[in-house]
Structure formats: structure tokens, C-alpha cells
Coordinates of C-alpha atoms in Angstrom, one line a residue:
X1 CA -46.3 20.5 -41.9
X2 CA -42.7 20.3 -40.6
X3 CA -43.7 17.6 -38.1
X4 CA -45.5 15.6 -40.8
X5 CA -42.4 15.8 -43.1
X6 CA -40.1 14.8 -40.3
X7 CA -42.3 11.8 -39.4
X8 CA -42.4 10.5 -42.9
X9 CA -38.7 10.9 -43.3
X10 CA -38.1 9.2 -40.0
X11 CA -40.0 6.1 -41.3
X12 CA -37.8 5.9 -44.4
X13 CA -34.6 6.3 -42.4
X14 CA -35.6 3.8 -39.8
X15 CA -36.3 1.2 -42.5
X16 CA -32.7 1.4 -43.8
X17 CA -30.7 2.6 -40.8
X18 CA -29.2 -0.7 -40.0
X19 CA -27.5 -0.9 -43.4
X20 CA -26.1 2.6 -43.2
X21 CA -22.4 3.2 -42.4
X22 CA -21.6 4.3 -38.8
X23 CA -20.6 7.7 -40.1
X24 CA -24.0 8.2 -41.7
X25 CA -25.8 7.0 -38.6
X26 CA -23.6 9.4 -36.5
X27 CA -24.3 12.3 -38.8
X28 CA -27.3 12.5 -41.2
X29 CA -29.2 9.6 -39.6
X30 CA -28.4 10.5 -36.0
X31 CA -31.3 9.3 -33.8
X32 CA -30.9 11.9 -31.1
X33 CA -33.4 14.6 -32.3
X34 CA -36.7 15.5 -30.8
X35 CA -39.6 15.1 -33.2
X36 CA -41.5 17.8 -31.3
X37 CA -39.1 20.8 -31.8
X38 CA -36.3 19.2 -33.8
X39 CA -33.7 19.9 -31.1
X40 CA -31.2 17.4 -29.6
X41 CA -32.8 15.2 -27.0
X42 CA -31.7 15.8 -23.4
X43 CA -32.1 12.2 -22.3
X44 CA -31.4 9.0 -24.2
X45 CA -28.1 10.2 -25.7
X46 CA -26.3 7.0 -24.8
X47 CA -29.0 4.9 -26.5
X48 CA -28.7 7.1 -29.6
X49 CA -25.0 6.6 -29.7
X50 CA -25.2 2.9 -29.2
X51 CA -27.1 2.7 -32.5
X52 CA -24.0 4.0 -34.2
X53 CA -21.6 1.4 -32.8
X54 CA -22.2 -1.7 -34.9
X55 CA -20.3 -2.2 -38.1
X56 CA -21.9 -4.5 -40.7
X57 CA -19.8 -7.1 -42.6
X58 CA -19.7 -4.7 -45.6
X59 CA -18.1 -1.9 -43.5
X60 CA -15.5 -4.2 -42.0
X61 CA -14.8 -5.5 -45.5
X62 CA -14.4 -1.9 -46.7
X63 CA -11.9 -1.1 -44.0
X64 CA -9.9 -4.2 -44.9
X65 CA -10.0 -3.2 -48.6
X66 CA -8.7 0.3 -47.8
X67 CA -5.8 -1.2 -45.8
X68 CA -5.0 -3.7 -48.5
X69 CA -4.9 -1.0 -51.1
X70 CA -2.4 1.0 -48.9
X71 CA -0.3 -2.2 -48.5
X72 CA -0.2 -2.8 -52.2
X73 CA 0.8 0.8 -53.0
X74 CA 3.5 0.7 -50.2
X75 CA 5.0 -2.5 -51.7
X76 CA 5.1 -0.9 -55.2
X77 CA 7.0 2.1 -53.9
X78 CA 9.0 0.3 -51.3
X79 CA 12.1 2.4 -51.9
X80 CA 10.2 5.5 -50.8
X81 CA 8.7 4.1 -47.6
X82 CA 10.6 5.4 -44.6
X83 CA 8.6 3.4 -42.0
X84 CA 5.6 1.0 -42.0
X85 CA 4.2 -1.0 -39.2
X86 CA 1.0 -2.5 -37.6
X87 CA 0.3 -1.5 -34.1
X88 CA -2.6 -2.2 -31.6
X89 CA -4.4 0.2 -29.3
X90 CA -3.6 -0.6 -25.7
X91 CA -6.6 1.4 -24.5
X92 CA -9.6 3.2 -26.0
X93 CA -8.9 5.4 -29.0
X94 CA -10.9 8.5 -29.9
X95 CA -10.3 11.3 -32.5
X96 CA -12.3 14.2 -33.8
X97 CA -13.9 15.3 -30.5
X98 CA -13.8 18.9 -31.7
X99 CA -15.9 18.3 -34.8
X100 CA -19.4 19.7 -34.7
X101 CA -22.2 17.4 -33.6
X102 CA -25.4 17.7 -31.6
X103 CA -23.7 15.9 -28.7
X104 CA -20.9 18.5 -28.8
X105 CA -18.4 15.6 -29.1
X106 CA -17.6 14.7 -32.7
X107 CA -15.8 11.8 -34.2
X108 CA -13.7 11.4 -37.4
X109 CA -15.4 9.4 -40.1
X110 CA -13.9 9.1 -43.6
X111 CA -16.2 10.7 -46.1
X112 CA -18.0 9.3 -48.1
X113 CA -17.3 5.8 -46.8
X114 CA -18.4 6.6 -43.2
X115 CA -15.8 4.4 -41.5
X116 CA -13.5 5.6 -38.7
X117 CA -10.1 6.9 -39.6
X118 CA -7.1 8.9 -38.2
X119 CA -6.0 11.6 -40.6
X120 CA -2.3 11.6 -41.7
X121 CA -2.0 15.2 -40.6
X122 CA -2.8 14.2 -37.0
X123 CA -0.2 11.4 -37.1
X124 CA 2.4 13.9 -38.4
X125 CA 1.6 16.3 -35.6
X126 CA 2.1 13.7 -32.9
X127 CA 5.3 12.3 -34.4
X128 CA 6.7 15.8 -34.9
X129 CA 6.1 16.6 -31.3
X130 CA 7.8 13.4 -30.3
X131 CA 10.9 14.3 -32.5
X132 CA 11.0 17.8 -30.9
X133 CA 10.9 16.3 -27.4
X134 CA 13.7 13.9 -28.3
X135 CA 15.8 16.7 -29.7
X136 CA 15.2 19.1 -26.8
X137 CA 14.5 17.3 -23.6
X138 CA 15.8 13.7 -23.7
X139 CA 19.3 12.9 -22.3
X140 CA 19.9 10.7 -25.4
X141 CA 18.3 12.3 -28.4
X142 CA 19.2 9.4 -30.7
X143 CA 20.6 11.7 -33.3
X144 CA 17.7 14.1 -33.4
X145 CA 18.2 17.9 -33.5
X146 CA 16.0 20.9 -34.3
X147 CA 17.6 21.1 -37.7
X148 CA 16.7 17.5 -38.5
X149 CA 13.1 18.1 -37.2
X150 CA 12.8 21.0 -39.8
X151 CA 14.3 19.0 -42.6
X152 CA 12.0 16.0 -42.1
X153 CA 8.8 17.7 -40.8
X154 CA 9.0 21.2 -42.2
X155 CA 9.9 24.6 -40.7
X156 CA 7.3 26.0 -38.4
X157 CA 7.7 29.7 -37.5
X158 CA 5.2 29.3 -34.6
X159 CA 7.0 26.5 -32.8
X160 CA 6.8 26.7 -29.0
X161 CA 10.5 27.7 -28.7
X162 CA 9.9 30.7 -31.0
X163 CA 7.0 32.2 -29.0
X164 CA 7.7 35.1 -26.7
X165 CA 5.8 36.1 -23.6
X166 CA 3.3 38.8 -24.1
X167 CA 1.4 41.1 -21.7
X168 CA -1.3 39.1 -20.0
X169 CA 0.3 35.7 -20.6
X170 CA -0.6 33.4 -17.6
X171 CA 2.3 32.5 -15.4
X172 CA 2.0 28.8 -16.1
X173 CA 2.1 29.3 -19.9
X174 CA 5.0 31.8 -19.6
X175 CA 6.9 29.2 -17.6
X176 CA 6.3 26.6 -20.2
X177 CA 7.4 28.9 -23.1
X178 CA 10.5 29.8 -21.1
X179 CA 11.3 26.1 -20.6
X180 CA 11.1 25.4 -24.4
X181 CA 13.2 28.5 -25.2
X182 CA 15.9 27.4 -22.7
X183 CA 15.9 23.9 -24.2
X184 CA 16.2 25.3 -27.7
X185 CA 19.1 27.6 -26.8
X186 CA 20.9 24.7 -25.2
X187 CA 20.2 22.3 -28.1
X188 CA 21.3 24.4 -31.1
X189 CA 25.0 24.2 -30.0
X190 CA 24.9 20.4 -30.9
X191 CA 23.5 20.9 -34.4
X192 CA 25.7 19.9 -37.3
X193 CA 27.2 23.0 -39.0
X194 CA 26.8 21.5 -42.5
X195 CA 23.1 20.9 -41.9
X196 CA 22.6 24.5 -40.7
X197 CA 24.4 25.8 -43.8
X198 CA 22.0 23.8 -46.0
X199 CA 19.1 25.5 -44.2
X200 CA 20.6 29.0 -44.8
X201 CA 21.0 28.2 -48.5
X202 CA 17.2 27.9 -48.6
X203 CA 16.7 31.6 -47.9
X204 CA 15.2 33.2 -51.1
X205 CA 17.1 36.5 -50.9
X206 CA 20.8 36.3 -51.9
X207 CA 21.6 39.2 -49.6
X208 CA 20.3 37.1 -46.6
X209 CA 22.2 34.1 -47.7
X210 CA 25.5 36.1 -48.0
X211 CA 24.8 37.7 -44.6
X212 CA 24.4 34.5 -42.7
X213 CA 26.7 32.2 -44.6
X214 CA 29.3 30.8 -42.2
X215 CA 27.3 32.1 -39.1
X216 CA 25.0 29.1 -38.7
X217 CA 24.9 29.1 -34.9
X218 CA 24.3 32.8 -34.7
X219 CA 21.5 32.4 -37.3
X220 CA 19.8 29.9 -35.1
X221 CA 20.1 32.1 -32.0
X222 CA 18.5 35.1 -33.9
X223 CA 15.5 33.2 -35.2
X224 CA 13.4 33.3 -32.1
X225 CA 13.6 37.1 -31.9
X226 CA 13.4 37.9 -35.7
X227 CA 10.0 37.0 -37.0
X228 CA 10.6 38.5 -40.4
X229 CA 13.7 36.3 -40.8
X230 CA 11.6 33.2 -39.8
X231 CA 9.0 34.1 -42.4
X232 CA 11.6 34.0 -45.2
X233 CA 12.5 30.4 -44.4
X234 CA 10.3 27.9 -46.3
X235 CA 10.8 24.2 -45.9
X236 CA 7.9 21.7 -46.4
X237 CA 9.6 18.7 -45.0
X238 CA 10.6 15.3 -46.4
X239 CA 8.0 13.0 -44.8
X240 CA 4.4 12.2 -45.8
X241 CA 2.1 10.4 -43.3
X242 CA -0.7 8.4 -44.7
X243 CA -4.2 8.2 -43.3
X244 CA -4.8 5.3 -40.9
X245 CA -7.9 3.1 -41.0
X246 CA -8.4 1.1 -37.8
X247 CA -9.6 -2.4 -37.9
X248 CA -12.1 -2.4 -35.1
X249 CA -11.7 -5.1 -32.4
X250 CA -14.9 -7.1 -32.1
X251 CA -16.4 -5.2 -35.1
X252 CA -18.0 -2.6 -32.9
X253 CA -17.4 0.9 -31.5
X254 CA -18.0 1.7 -27.9
X255 CA -19.6 4.5 -25.9
X256 CA -17.5 6.0 -23.2
X257 CA -18.5 8.6 -20.6
X258 CA -17.1 11.7 -19.0
X259 CA -18.8 12.7 -15.8
X260 CA -17.6 16.2 -14.7
X261 CA -18.8 17.5 -11.4
X262 CA -17.5 21.1 -11.7
X263 CA -20.4 22.9 -13.4
X264 CA -20.9 25.1 -10.4
X265 CA -17.3 26.3 -10.8
X266 CA -17.1 26.8 -14.6
X267 CA -20.7 28.1 -15.1
X268 CA -21.0 30.3 -12.0
X269 CA -21.2 34.1 -12.2
X270 CA -17.8 34.4 -10.5
X271 CA -19.0 36.5 -7.6
X272 CA -19.2 35.5 -3.9
X273 CA -20.9 33.7 -2.4
X274 CA -21.7 31.8 -5.6
X275 CA -18.0 31.3 -6.4
X276 CA -17.0 27.9 -5.0
X277 CA -13.9 25.8 -5.6
X278 CA -14.2 22.8 -7.9
X279 CA -14.9 19.5 -6.2
X280 CA -16.6 16.2 -6.6
X281 CA -19.5 17.3 -4.5
X282 CA -21.0 19.1 -7.5
X283 CA -23.9 17.8 -9.5
X284 CA -22.5 15.4 -12.2
X285 CA -23.1 16.1 -15.9
X286 CA -22.6 12.8 -17.9
X287 CA -21.2 13.4 -21.4
X288 CA -21.1 10.4 -23.8
X289 CA -18.8 10.0 -26.8
X290 CA -17.7 7.3 -29.2
X291 CA -14.4 5.4 -28.9
X292 CA -12.6 2.6 -30.8
X293 CA -12.0 -0.3 -28.3
X294 CA -8.6 -1.5 -27.2
X295 CA -7.1 -4.3 -29.3
X296 CA -7.9 -2.6 -32.6
X297 CA -5.2 -2.6 -35.2
X298 CA -3.7 0.5 -36.9
X299 CA -1.5 0.3 -40.0
X300 CA 0.9 3.3 -40.1
X301 CA 2.8 4.2 -43.3
X302 CA 5.4 7.0 -43.6
X303 CA 6.6 8.0 -47.0
X304 CA 9.8 9.9 -47.8
X305 CA 9.8 12.7 -50.4
X306 CA 13.2 14.2 -49.9
X307 CA 13.5 17.9 -50.3
X308 CA 16.1 19.5 -52.6
X309 CA 19.3 20.4 -51.0
X310 CA 19.0 17.9 -48.2
X311 CA 22.4 17.0 -46.7
X312 CA 23.5 13.3 -47.0
X313 CA 23.8 13.0 -43.3
X314 CA 20.0 13.5 -42.9
X315 CA 19.3 11.1 -45.8
X316 CA 21.2 8.4 -43.9
X317 CA 19.4 9.3 -40.6
X318 CA 15.8 9.1 -41.8
X319 CA 15.1 5.3 -41.2
X320 CA 16.7 5.2 -37.7
X321 CA 15.3 8.6 -36.7
X322 CA 11.7 7.8 -37.7
X323 CA 11.8 4.4 -36.0
X324 CA 12.8 6.1 -32.8
X325 CA 10.2 8.9 -33.1
X326 CA 7.4 6.5 -33.9
X327 CA 8.2 4.2 -31.0
X328 CA 8.4 7.2 -28.7
X329 CA 5.0 8.4 -29.9
X330 CA 3.4 4.9 -29.4
X331 CA 4.6 4.6 -25.9
X332 CA 4.6 8.1 -24.4
X333 CA 2.6 10.4 -26.6
X334 CA -0.5 8.6 -27.8
X335 CA -2.7 9.4 -30.8
X336 CA -6.0 11.1 -31.1
X337 CA -7.7 12.9 -28.2
X338 CA -7.6 12.5 -24.4
X339 CA -4.1 11.1 -24.4
X340 CA -3.3 12.4 -20.9
X341 CA -5.9 9.9 -19.6
X342 CA -4.3 6.9 -21.4
X343 CA -6.3 7.0 -24.6
X344 CA -4.5 6.4 -27.9
X345 CA -1.4 4.5 -26.6
X346 CA -0.2 1.9 -29.0
X347 CA 1.8 -1.3 -28.8
X348 CA 2.6 -4.5 -30.6
X349 CA 0.3 -7.6 -30.4
X350 CA 2.6 -9.1 -27.8
X351 CA 2.0 -6.1 -25.5
X352 CA -1.8 -6.8 -25.3
X353 CA -3.2 -8.8 -22.3
X354 CA -3.8 -12.4 -23.2
X355 CA -7.5 -12.0 -22.7
X356 CA -7.6 -8.9 -24.9
X357 CA -9.7 -9.1 -28.1
X358 CA -7.7 -8.0 -31.2
X359 CA -8.8 -6.9 -34.6
X360 CA -9.2 -9.7 -37.1
X361 CA -7.1 -9.2 -40.2
X362 CA -9.7 -10.9 -42.5
X363 CA -13.2 -9.7 -42.8
X364 CA -14.5 -13.2 -43.8
X365 CA -13.5 -14.8 -40.5
X366 CA -15.7 -14.7 -37.4
X367 CA -14.6 -12.2 -34.9
X368 CA -14.2 -13.2 -31.2
X369 CA -16.4 -11.3 -28.9
X370 CA -14.8 -8.9 -26.4
X371 CA -14.6 -10.4 -22.9
X372 CA -16.0 -8.7 -19.9
X373 CA -12.5 -8.0 -18.7
X374 CA -11.6 -6.3 -22.0
X375 CA -14.6 -4.0 -21.6
X376 CA -13.0 -2.5 -18.5
X377 CA -11.2 0.7 -19.2
X378 CA -8.8 0.3 -16.3
X379 CA -7.4 -2.9 -17.8
X380 CA -6.2 -0.9 -20.9
X381 CA -4.0 1.6 -19.2
X382 CA -1.0 -0.6 -18.3
X383 CA 2.6 0.1 -19.1
X384 CA 3.8 -1.9 -22.2
X385 CA 6.5 -3.7 -20.3
X386 CA 4.0 -5.2 -17.8
X387 CA 1.9 -6.9 -20.4
X388 CA 2.0 -10.7 -20.7
X389 CA 4.0 -11.9 -23.7
X390 CA 1.9 -15.0 -24.1
X391 CA -0.3 -15.1 -27.2
X392 CA -4.0 -14.3 -27.0
X393 CA -6.5 -17.1 -26.6
X394 CA -8.5 -17.4 -29.8
X395 CA -11.7 -19.3 -30.3
X396 CA -14.7 -19.3 -32.7
X397 CA -17.6 -17.0 -32.0
X398 CA -19.7 -18.6 -29.3
X399 CA -23.3 -17.5 -28.9
X400 CA -23.6 -19.2 -25.5
X401 CA -20.9 -17.3 -23.7
X402 CA -18.9 -14.0 -24.3
X403 CA -16.1 -15.0 -21.9
X404 CA -12.8 -16.4 -23.3
X405 CA -11.8 -20.0 -22.5
X406 CA -9.0 -20.0 -20.0
X407 CA -7.0 -23.0 -19.0
X408 CA -7.0 -22.4 -15.2
X409 CA -9.8 -20.1 -14.1
X410 CA -8.9 -20.6 -10.5
X411 CA -5.6 -18.8 -11.0
X412 CA -7.2 -15.5 -12.0
X413 CA -6.7 -13.1 -9.0
X414 CA -8.6 -9.8 -9.0
X415 CA -6.4 -6.7 -9.3
X416 CA -6.0 -4.6 -6.2
X417 CA -5.7 -0.8 -6.1
X418 CA -3.9 1.0 -3.2
X419 CA -3.1 4.6 -2.5
X420 CA 0.7 5.0 -2.1
X421 CA 3.4 7.6 -1.7
X422 CA 6.1 7.9 -4.3
X423 CA 9.0 10.0 -5.6
X424 CA 9.6 11.1 -9.1
X425 CA 12.6 9.4 -10.7
X426 CA 12.3 11.5 -13.8
X427 CA 10.6 14.9 -14.4
X428 CA 7.0 14.8 -15.4
X429 CA 6.6 15.3 -19.2
X430 CA 3.5 14.9 -21.4
X431 CA 1.5 13.8 -18.3
X432 CA 3.9 10.9 -17.6
X433 CA 6.9 10.2 -15.3
X434 CA 8.9 7.3 -13.8
X435 CA 8.3 7.0 -10.1
X436 CA 9.7 5.1 -7.2
X437 CA 7.3 3.8 -4.5
X438 CA 8.2 3.8 -0.9
X439 CA 8.8 0.0 -1.0
X440 CA 11.5 0.5 -3.7
X441 CA 9.5 -0.6 -6.7
X442 CA 9.8 1.6 -9.8
X443 CA 7.0 2.0 -12.4
X444 CA 5.8 4.5 -15.0
X445 CA 2.9 6.7 -13.9
X446 CA 0.4 8.8 -15.9
X447 CA -2.0 11.6 -15.1
X448 CA 0.5 14.3 -14.2
X449 CA -0.7 17.9 -14.9
X450 CA 1.2 19.7 -17.6
X451 CA 1.6 22.8 -15.5
X452 CA 3.6 23.5 -13.5
X453 CA 6.3 21.0 -14.6
X454 CA 7.2 18.6 -11.8
X455 CA 11.0 18.0 -11.4
X456 CA 12.6 14.7 -10.4
X457 CA 12.7 14.1 -6.7
X458 CA 9.2 15.6 -6.0
X459 CA 6.9 13.6 -3.7
X460 CA 3.4 12.7 -4.7
X461 CA 0.4 10.4 -4.0
X462 CA -0.5 7.7 -6.6
X463 CA -3.1 5.0 -7.0
X464 CA -1.2 1.8 -7.8
X465 CA -2.9 -1.3 -9.2
X466 CA -1.3 -4.5 -8.1
X467 CA -1.5 -7.9 -9.9
X468 CA -0.3 -10.9 -8.0
X469 CA 1.6 -8.6 -5.6
X470 CA 3.4 -6.7 -8.4
X471 CA 2.5 -3.1 -9.4
X472 CA 1.3 -2.9 -13.0
X473 CA -0.1 0.6 -13.3
X474 CA 0.1 3.9 -11.4
X475 CA -2.0 7.1 -11.7
X476 CA -1.0 10.5 -10.2
X477 CA -3.4 11.8 -7.5
X478 CA -1.7 14.9 -6.1
X479 CA 1.6 16.3 -4.9
X480 CA 2.6 16.1 -1.3

């Protein structure tokens, strides 16, 4: 009976599947179930995901309408907009991998419309972390301090610099917590006393306000060790981050793959002789997941809703501070998941390679097809400063060829990758660092492990991609 009902339902769904939104095809209409036992299929997962990728004209039009609605609202409340800008993904973008799905890799679709989106809460989390790193670790914080982070993003009693080591804490985590605590202790001395006093006046108990009034620096020093005092401090923050609706380059999502080889290490019983170190000799386990392709456009909007009692100095700082934090997030942090691998980095249209397909701003115009070069993931992970500043080549949709028209095809020289030795010019942070190659060239590199932190001057091996004899990308491959 169950099989019969499933078969009849399958016929109805297949008849209308192509018109359904990608979110509906990924969820309720997902084509990766076995009709025999109604379990996720073990093979054919890639093919099932590829049926989700295509966006119909109606879905592209819906995304455009959502963006235009945001733009209209932002123009009506222009005085309350702290920052607004359109950015493009320099590499693949993915968000929502932790959501439940038969593939064990989810994706964020906006309900009930079924189109991809980046929640405003996720944007706020990335930009807040960028502001904290500017305030605590950058030589030039650009006016940021922990007090200003609290006023603009809200007070978080569980911030990294408030956490203490506990029994059983792994050494690498303990070292990282200690690093944040030392940075906090050093940074609070530069905080403005008037801004600290304004924070103290937010304490609900008059006894606490009287106790700490005029002792702002001591108040900040006591916060990490006095959890009850932290719990009395309530500050929501003065910024609101709107949801982001990506306009998909080429009008189609992509299927990416992870191919881990370490199952024998992670799933072993942990006892000799079965315990073996991880290595690429293990049996691969391909894992497929959805991504938004490079060249897609993202409209970011940050609204200010200033809290009561905010000092005038912070009011004057909002515009410049958010601009700096946003740009830091676009270049160094990345949005969504898998940012340590280059996913989610953003840039302006001029930062894209000239052969890169970008998202069309009008749903009524034909979209150019992605070139074979833009389908390569390696071509998306370049530093922003190495991208060509020439405009992209645009052309009508051509059913005869999917390659862009170039003026001089003979001048295209394939990129070359070489293993090189290098020295860290800056310490590795958030998986990135500035390095100096043995030939003297300097370039930004990605892929550094978060633990243990690597200081400036440490030697390492990197894979460097060269274009026309110049390094354009570097990836960490191990310390020397």
C-alpha cells in the first residue's frame, strides 16, 4: 500500500517538478529517495542535486522583486541606513550546510518562496567578528574598540575574551582563549572613558551604578571574571542587518563536492592496530552539496536604530566604522560556510576576472552562460588586488557556444602552479596571512590552520599559482 501511494505521488510530483522552486525541489520534492524502502539513495546523489539547480524565469524575477522592494524601503528611510552596497561573490558561496537534509548537507532557502538567501543574523555575526578583530588584533583599529562593538552590535556575555579555561579544555583551545583574553586586557586601556561611563549607566541596579561610576577601566577588567556582573548588563546594539537575496550568476546553482579520505581515522575503533593516522591513501567518500556560483551579486543593507544613552562620539563613528568592518569582512572573513577554503569572499564588479559571468540586474534580459573557465573553482580564489580591472565581456546568449568571445585568444596562457617556500610577513589569522616567497614576491595566502596560531617569520610550504610569470594565488601546504 505504501509503495503504491508513493508511486502515484511520484507521478504527480514529476509532472510539476520543473515549475517548482529550487527550495521545494531540494526539500519536499527531493528526488533522492528510494521507492523500495523510502530511504535516501546511496548512489545518484549528484544527479538528484542537479535537478535542484535550475531557476526558472519566475524565480529569478521573484529574487529581483525582493531586492527592488528592499531598495525602495532603503530609499524611503535613507536617514536610518548606515551602509548599503552591492557586492559580487569572488568564489562559490554556500550557507545552511548544518540544516537537516537527507544528504546531511543542507542549504538556506527562504520560506515560502524557495529561493536562496543569506539571513541577516548570519551577516551580523560575520561583521561583528570583523569588528572585534579590528578592535583587538589589528595594528590600526580604525577607531574600533570593544566598547564600540558593544554599542553597535550588542553586549555578549559569552564573547571569546570572557571565557575561562576549564578542566579538560584542549590545549589548542586554551591557547586561543588566552590569546583573546590578552588582547582584551591590552585593548581596554584605549577605550574612551565617556563611552565606558555610558555603559555603566545601563546597569539596572542603582547600587551597581554607584559602585562603578568613575571606575570604568576597573569595571572592564572585572567583567571577564564576574559572570553575575556581565549578566546585569543588557545592550541590544544599534545596527540591524537585512536578509540578503543573491542574484544567481547564470541563473543556475552548482553542485560542489567534498572528497574526504580519512574515514579510517574518524570512524575506526581507536585501538591498535586499527588506529591509523589520517592520509590521502584512505578510501574516498564523495559528499555533494549545493553552492551559489561566483559572480553572483549580493545586496547588503545595514540599518541603524540607535540605542538610548549612546554617546555622541559613537553616533559620529557609525558610518566610517561600518564601512571599515564591512570591507574587512568582504576581503578577509567571507560569508556563509567553508570560508577557510575561499568560499564566501566578496568584492566589487571590478574585482572579478574579465571572463567571469556576473548576475544580471534585470530578470527580463538574457543571461550570459558561464564560461568553462568560470566553472573552475581554482579561478575564484584569487586575491582581490590581482583581479583585472577591465570590464567583463558581455554578449547575448548563444546556443552554439558557451565560451565568451575574446579579442585575442592566442594571448591566453594557462596558469601554472608551483610548490614554493615562503615566510610569514604577518601572523596567520582567520586562515589567512601575508607571505614573502623566496624570490622576494609578497602575496596573501589562505588555508592556514586556526590552531596553533602561526606568528610572523615562520617558514612554510605553499602552492603558488602564476599567471604570466606573476603570482596570483597562494595556498598553505604545511609548516617547515
